Short mmCIF file of N, CA and C in Angstrom, two decimals:
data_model
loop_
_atom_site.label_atom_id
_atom_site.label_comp_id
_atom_site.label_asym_id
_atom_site.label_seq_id
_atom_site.Cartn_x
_atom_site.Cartn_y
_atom_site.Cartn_z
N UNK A 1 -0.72 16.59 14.90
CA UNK A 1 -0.95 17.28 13.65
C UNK A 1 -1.09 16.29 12.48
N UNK A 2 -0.47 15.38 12.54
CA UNK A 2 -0.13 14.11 11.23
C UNK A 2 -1.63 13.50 11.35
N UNK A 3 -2.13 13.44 12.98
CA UNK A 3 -3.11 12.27 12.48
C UNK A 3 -4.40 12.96 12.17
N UNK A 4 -4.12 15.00 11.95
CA UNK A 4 -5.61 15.41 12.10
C UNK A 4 -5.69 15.97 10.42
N UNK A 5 -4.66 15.37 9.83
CA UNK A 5 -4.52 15.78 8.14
C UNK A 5 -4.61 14.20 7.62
N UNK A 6 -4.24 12.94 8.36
CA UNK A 6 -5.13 11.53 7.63
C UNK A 6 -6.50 11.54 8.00
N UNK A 7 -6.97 12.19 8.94
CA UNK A 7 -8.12 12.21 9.44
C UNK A 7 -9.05 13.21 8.93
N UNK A 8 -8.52 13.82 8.42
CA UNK A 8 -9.37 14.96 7.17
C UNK A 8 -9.08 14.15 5.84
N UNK A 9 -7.93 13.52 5.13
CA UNK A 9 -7.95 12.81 4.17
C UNK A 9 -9.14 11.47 4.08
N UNK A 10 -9.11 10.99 5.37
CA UNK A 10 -9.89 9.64 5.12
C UNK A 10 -11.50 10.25 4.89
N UNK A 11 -11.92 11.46 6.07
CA UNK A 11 -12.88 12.09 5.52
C UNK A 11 -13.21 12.56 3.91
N UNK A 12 -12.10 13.13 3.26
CA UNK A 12 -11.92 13.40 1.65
C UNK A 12 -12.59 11.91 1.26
N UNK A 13 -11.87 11.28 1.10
CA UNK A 13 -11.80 10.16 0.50
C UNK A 13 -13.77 9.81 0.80
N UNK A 14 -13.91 9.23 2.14
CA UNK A 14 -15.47 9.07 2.40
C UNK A 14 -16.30 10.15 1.36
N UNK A 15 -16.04 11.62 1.63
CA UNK A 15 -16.89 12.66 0.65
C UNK A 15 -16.98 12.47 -1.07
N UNK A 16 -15.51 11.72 -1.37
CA UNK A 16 -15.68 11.37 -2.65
C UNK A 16 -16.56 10.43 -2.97
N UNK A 17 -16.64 9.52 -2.33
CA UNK A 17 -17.51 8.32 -2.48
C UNK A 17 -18.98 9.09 -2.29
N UNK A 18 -19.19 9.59 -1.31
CA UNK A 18 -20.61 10.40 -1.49
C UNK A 18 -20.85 10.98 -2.70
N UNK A 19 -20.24 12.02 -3.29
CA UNK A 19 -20.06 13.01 -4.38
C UNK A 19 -19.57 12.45 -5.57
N UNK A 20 -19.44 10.92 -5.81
CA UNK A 20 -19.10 10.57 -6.54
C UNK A 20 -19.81 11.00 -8.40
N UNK A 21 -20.94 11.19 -8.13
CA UNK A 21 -21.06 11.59 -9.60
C UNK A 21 -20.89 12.76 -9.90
N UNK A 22 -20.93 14.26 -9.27
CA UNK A 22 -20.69 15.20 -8.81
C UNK A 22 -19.27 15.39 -9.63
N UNK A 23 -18.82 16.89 -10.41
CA UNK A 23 -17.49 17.52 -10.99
C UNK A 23 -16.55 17.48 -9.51
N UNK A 24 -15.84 16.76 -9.43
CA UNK A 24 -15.15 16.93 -8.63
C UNK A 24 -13.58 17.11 -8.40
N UNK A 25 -13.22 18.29 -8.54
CA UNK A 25 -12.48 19.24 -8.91
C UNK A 25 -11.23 19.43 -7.85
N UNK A 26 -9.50 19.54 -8.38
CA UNK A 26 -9.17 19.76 -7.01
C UNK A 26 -9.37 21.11 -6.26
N UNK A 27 -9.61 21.73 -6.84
CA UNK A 27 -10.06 23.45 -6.52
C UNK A 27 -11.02 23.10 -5.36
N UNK A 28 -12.12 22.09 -5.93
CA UNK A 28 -13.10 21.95 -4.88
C UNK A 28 -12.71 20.97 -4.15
N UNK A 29 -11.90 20.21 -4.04
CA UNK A 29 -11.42 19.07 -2.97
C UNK A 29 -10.63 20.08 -1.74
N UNK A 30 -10.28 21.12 -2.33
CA UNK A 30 -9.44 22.03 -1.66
C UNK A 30 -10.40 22.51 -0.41
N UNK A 31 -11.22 23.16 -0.98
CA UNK A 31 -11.90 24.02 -0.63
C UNK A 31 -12.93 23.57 0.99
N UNK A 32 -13.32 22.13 0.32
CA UNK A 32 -14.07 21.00 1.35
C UNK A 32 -13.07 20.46 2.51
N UNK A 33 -11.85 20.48 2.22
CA UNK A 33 -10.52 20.21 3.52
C UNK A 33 -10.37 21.33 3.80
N UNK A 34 -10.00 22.48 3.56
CA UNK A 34 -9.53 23.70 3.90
C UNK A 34 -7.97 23.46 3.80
N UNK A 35 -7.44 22.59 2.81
CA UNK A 35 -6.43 22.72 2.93
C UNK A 35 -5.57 22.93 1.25
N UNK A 36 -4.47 24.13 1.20
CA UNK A 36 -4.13 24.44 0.08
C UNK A 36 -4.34 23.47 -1.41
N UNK A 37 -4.58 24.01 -1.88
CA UNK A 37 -4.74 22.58 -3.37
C UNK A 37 -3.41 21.95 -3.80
N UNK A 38 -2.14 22.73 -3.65
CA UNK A 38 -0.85 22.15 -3.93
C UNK A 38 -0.59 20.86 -2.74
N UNK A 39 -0.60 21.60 -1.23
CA UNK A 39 -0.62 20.54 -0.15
C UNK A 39 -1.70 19.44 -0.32
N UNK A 40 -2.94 19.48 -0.50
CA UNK A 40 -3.58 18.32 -1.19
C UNK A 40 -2.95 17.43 -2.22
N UNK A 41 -2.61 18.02 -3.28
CA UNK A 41 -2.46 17.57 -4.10
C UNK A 41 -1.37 16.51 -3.91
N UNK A 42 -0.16 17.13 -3.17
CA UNK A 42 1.28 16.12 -2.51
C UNK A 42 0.83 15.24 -1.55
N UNK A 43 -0.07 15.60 -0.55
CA UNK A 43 -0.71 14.58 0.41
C UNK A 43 -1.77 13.26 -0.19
N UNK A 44 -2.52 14.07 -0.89
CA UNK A 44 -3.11 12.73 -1.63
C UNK A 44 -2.25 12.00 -2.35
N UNK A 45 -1.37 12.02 -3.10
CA UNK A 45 -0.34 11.24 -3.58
C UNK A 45 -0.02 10.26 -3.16
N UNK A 46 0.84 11.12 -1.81
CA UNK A 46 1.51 10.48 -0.79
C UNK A 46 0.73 9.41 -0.23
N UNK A 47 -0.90 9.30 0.35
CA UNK A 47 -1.49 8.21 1.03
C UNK A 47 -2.24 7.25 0.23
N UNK A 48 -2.46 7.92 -1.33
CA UNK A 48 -3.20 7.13 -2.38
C UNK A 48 -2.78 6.12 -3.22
N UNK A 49 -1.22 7.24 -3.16
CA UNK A 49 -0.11 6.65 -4.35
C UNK A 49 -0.69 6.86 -5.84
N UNK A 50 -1.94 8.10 -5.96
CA UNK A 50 -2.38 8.47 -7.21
C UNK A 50 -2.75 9.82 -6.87
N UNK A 51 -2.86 10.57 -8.06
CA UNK A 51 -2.80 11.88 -7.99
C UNK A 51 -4.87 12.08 -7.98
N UNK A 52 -5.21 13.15 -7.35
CA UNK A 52 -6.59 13.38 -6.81
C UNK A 52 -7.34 12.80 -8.04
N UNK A 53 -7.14 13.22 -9.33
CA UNK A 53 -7.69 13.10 -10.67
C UNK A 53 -7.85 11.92 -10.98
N UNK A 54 -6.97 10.96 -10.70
CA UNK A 54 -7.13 9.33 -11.14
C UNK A 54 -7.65 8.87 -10.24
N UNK A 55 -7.51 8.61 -8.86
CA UNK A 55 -8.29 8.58 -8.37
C UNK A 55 -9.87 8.62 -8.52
N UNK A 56 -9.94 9.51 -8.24
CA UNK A 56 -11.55 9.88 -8.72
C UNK A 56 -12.15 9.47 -10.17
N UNK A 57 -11.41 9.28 -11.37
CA UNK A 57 -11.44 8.72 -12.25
C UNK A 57 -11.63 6.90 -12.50
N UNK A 58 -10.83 6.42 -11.43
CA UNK A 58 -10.88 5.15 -11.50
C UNK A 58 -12.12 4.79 -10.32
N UNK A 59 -12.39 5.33 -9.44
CA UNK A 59 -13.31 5.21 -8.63
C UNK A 59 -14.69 5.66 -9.28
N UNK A 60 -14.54 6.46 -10.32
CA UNK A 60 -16.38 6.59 -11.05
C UNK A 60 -16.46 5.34 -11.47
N UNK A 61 -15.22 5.30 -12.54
CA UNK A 61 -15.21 3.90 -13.17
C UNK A 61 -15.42 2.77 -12.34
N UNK A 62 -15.07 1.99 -12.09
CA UNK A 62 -15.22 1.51 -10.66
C UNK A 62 -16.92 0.72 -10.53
N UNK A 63 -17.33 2.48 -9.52
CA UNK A 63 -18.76 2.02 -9.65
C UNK A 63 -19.82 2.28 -10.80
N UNK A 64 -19.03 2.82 -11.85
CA UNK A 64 -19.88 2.50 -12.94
C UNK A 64 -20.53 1.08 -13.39
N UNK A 65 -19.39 0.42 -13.11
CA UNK A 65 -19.65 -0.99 -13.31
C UNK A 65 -21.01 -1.90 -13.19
N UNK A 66 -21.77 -1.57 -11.81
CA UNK A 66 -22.97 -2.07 -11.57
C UNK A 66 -23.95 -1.60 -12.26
N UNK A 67 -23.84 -0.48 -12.87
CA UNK A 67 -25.09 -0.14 -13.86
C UNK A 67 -24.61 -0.84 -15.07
N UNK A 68 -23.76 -0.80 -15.34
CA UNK A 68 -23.15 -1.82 -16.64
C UNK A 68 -23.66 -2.86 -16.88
N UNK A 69 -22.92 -3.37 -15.72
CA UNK A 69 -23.15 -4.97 -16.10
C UNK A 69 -24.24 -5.70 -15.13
N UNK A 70 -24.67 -5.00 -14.36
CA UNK A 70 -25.98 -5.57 -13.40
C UNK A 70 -27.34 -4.80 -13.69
N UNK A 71 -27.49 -3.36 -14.43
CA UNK A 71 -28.37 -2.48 -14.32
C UNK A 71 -28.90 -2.61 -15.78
N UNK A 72 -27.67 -2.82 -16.36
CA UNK A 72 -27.97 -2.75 -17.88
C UNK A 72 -28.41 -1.12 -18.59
N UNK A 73 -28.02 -0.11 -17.93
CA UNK A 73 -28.08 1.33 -18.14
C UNK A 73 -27.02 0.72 -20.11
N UNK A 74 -27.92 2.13 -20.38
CA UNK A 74 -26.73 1.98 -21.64
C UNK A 74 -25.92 3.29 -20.88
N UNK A 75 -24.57 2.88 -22.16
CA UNK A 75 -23.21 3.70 -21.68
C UNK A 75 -23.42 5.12 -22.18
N UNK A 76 -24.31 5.54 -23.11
CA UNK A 76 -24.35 6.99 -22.96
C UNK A 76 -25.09 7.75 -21.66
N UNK A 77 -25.66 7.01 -20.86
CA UNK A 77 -26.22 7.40 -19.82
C UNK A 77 -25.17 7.12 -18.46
N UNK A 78 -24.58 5.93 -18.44
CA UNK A 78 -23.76 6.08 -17.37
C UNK A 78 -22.74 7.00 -17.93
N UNK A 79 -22.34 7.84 -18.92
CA UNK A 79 -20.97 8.31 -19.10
C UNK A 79 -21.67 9.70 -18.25
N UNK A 80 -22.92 9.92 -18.76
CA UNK A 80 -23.47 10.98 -17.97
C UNK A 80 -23.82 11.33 -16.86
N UNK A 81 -24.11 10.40 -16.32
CA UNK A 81 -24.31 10.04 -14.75
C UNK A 81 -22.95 10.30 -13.71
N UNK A 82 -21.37 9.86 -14.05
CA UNK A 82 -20.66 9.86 -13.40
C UNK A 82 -19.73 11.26 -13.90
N UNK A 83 -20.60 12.33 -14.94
CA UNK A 83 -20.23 13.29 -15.22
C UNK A 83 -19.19 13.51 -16.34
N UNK A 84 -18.54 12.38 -17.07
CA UNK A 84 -18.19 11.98 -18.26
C UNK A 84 -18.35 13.44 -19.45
N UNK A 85 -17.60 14.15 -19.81
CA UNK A 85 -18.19 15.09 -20.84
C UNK A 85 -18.66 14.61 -22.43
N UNK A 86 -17.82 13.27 -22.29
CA UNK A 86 -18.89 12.63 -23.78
C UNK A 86 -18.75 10.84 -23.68
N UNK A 87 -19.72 10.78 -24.25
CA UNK A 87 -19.48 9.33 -24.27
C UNK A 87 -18.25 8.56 -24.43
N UNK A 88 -17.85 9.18 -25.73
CA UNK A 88 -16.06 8.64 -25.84
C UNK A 88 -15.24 8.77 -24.78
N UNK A 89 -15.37 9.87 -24.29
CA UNK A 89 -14.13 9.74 -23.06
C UNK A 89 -14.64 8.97 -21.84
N UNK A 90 -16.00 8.06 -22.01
CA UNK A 90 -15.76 7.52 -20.44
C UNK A 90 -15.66 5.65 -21.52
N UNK A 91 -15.82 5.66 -22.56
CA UNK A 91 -15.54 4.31 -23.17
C UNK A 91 -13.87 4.01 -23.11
N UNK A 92 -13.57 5.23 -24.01
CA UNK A 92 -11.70 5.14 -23.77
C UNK A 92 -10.88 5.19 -22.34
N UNK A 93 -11.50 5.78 -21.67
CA UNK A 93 -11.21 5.42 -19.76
C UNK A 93 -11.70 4.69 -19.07
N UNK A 94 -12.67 3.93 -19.81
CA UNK A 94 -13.06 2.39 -19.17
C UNK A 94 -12.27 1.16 -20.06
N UNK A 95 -11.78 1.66 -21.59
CA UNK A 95 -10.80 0.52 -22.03
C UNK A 95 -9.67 0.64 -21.74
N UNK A 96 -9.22 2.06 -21.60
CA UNK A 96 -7.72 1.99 -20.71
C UNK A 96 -7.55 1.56 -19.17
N UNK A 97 -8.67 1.44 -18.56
CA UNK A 97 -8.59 0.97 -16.94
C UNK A 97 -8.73 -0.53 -17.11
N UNK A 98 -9.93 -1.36 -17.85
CA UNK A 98 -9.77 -2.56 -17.84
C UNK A 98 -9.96 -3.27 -18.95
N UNK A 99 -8.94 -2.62 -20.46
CA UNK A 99 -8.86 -3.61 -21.34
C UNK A 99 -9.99 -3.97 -22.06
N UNK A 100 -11.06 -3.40 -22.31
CA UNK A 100 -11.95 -4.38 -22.75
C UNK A 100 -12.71 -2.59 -22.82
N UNK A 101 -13.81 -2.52 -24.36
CA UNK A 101 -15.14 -1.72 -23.97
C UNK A 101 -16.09 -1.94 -23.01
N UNK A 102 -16.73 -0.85 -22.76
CA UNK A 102 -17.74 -1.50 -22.00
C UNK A 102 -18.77 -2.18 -22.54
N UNK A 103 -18.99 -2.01 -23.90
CA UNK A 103 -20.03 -2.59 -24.72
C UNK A 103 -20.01 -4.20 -24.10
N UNK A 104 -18.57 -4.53 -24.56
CA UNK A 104 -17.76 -6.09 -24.46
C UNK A 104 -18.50 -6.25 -23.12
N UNK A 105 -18.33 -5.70 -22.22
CA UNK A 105 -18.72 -6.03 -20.72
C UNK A 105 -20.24 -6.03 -20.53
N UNK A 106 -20.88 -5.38 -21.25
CA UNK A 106 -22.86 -5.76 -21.19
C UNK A 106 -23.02 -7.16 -21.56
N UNK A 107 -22.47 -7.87 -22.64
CA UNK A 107 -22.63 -8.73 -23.59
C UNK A 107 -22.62 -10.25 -22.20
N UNK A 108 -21.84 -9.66 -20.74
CA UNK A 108 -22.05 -10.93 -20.53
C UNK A 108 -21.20 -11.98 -20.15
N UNK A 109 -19.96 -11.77 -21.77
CA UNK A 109 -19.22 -12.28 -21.57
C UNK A 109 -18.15 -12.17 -20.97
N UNK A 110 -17.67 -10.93 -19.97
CA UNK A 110 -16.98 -10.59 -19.48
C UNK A 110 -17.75 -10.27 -17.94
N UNK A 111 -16.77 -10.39 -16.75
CA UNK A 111 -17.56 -10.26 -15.58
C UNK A 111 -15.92 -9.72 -14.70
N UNK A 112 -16.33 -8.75 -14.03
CA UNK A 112 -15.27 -7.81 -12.94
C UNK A 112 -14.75 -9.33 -11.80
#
């Protein structure tokens, strides 16, 4: 039973990375495991050591990065792309994840 609920998690996890720009919701994380959203919610914890939301938050962020700083997208378009509801909130959750705007990080002078 243990290894057929990491084995639906590691699947989660793979689907996020697919669905990554995609609202991805625990309602709908639920829904794609078939397994309660509270029991998700304690299980992802438990194997992530982050709750579904950060996760997925730090993982847009993440691969936002290559349009950043390799694509040269401007940031009102990647905030949109990884589903961001405004520009500000994916600048202030890219300076609270790594310190720096992302502006700072086009310029060059900064590299992941």
């Amino acid at each position: 039973m243990q290894h057929d609920l990491l084995d639906t998690l590691d699947k989660l996890f793979d689907y996020i990375e697919d669905h990554i720009q995609d609202k991805l919701t625990l309602d709908h994380l639920a829904s794609v495991t078939h397994i309660s959203k509270f029991h998700l919610h304690r299980m992802f914890k438990h194997v992530s050591g982050q709750l579904p939301g950060e996760y997925i938050r730090s993982r847009k962020l993440a691969r936002s990065l290559e349009q950043l700083v390799n694509l040269n997208w401007k940031i009102i378009d990647i905030s949109g792309h990884y589903g961001f509801e405004h520009e500000q909130s994916y600048i202030r959750a890219f300076k609270q994840t790594f310190g720096i705007t992302p502006a700072i990080s086009q310029t060059g002078s900064w590299r992941p």
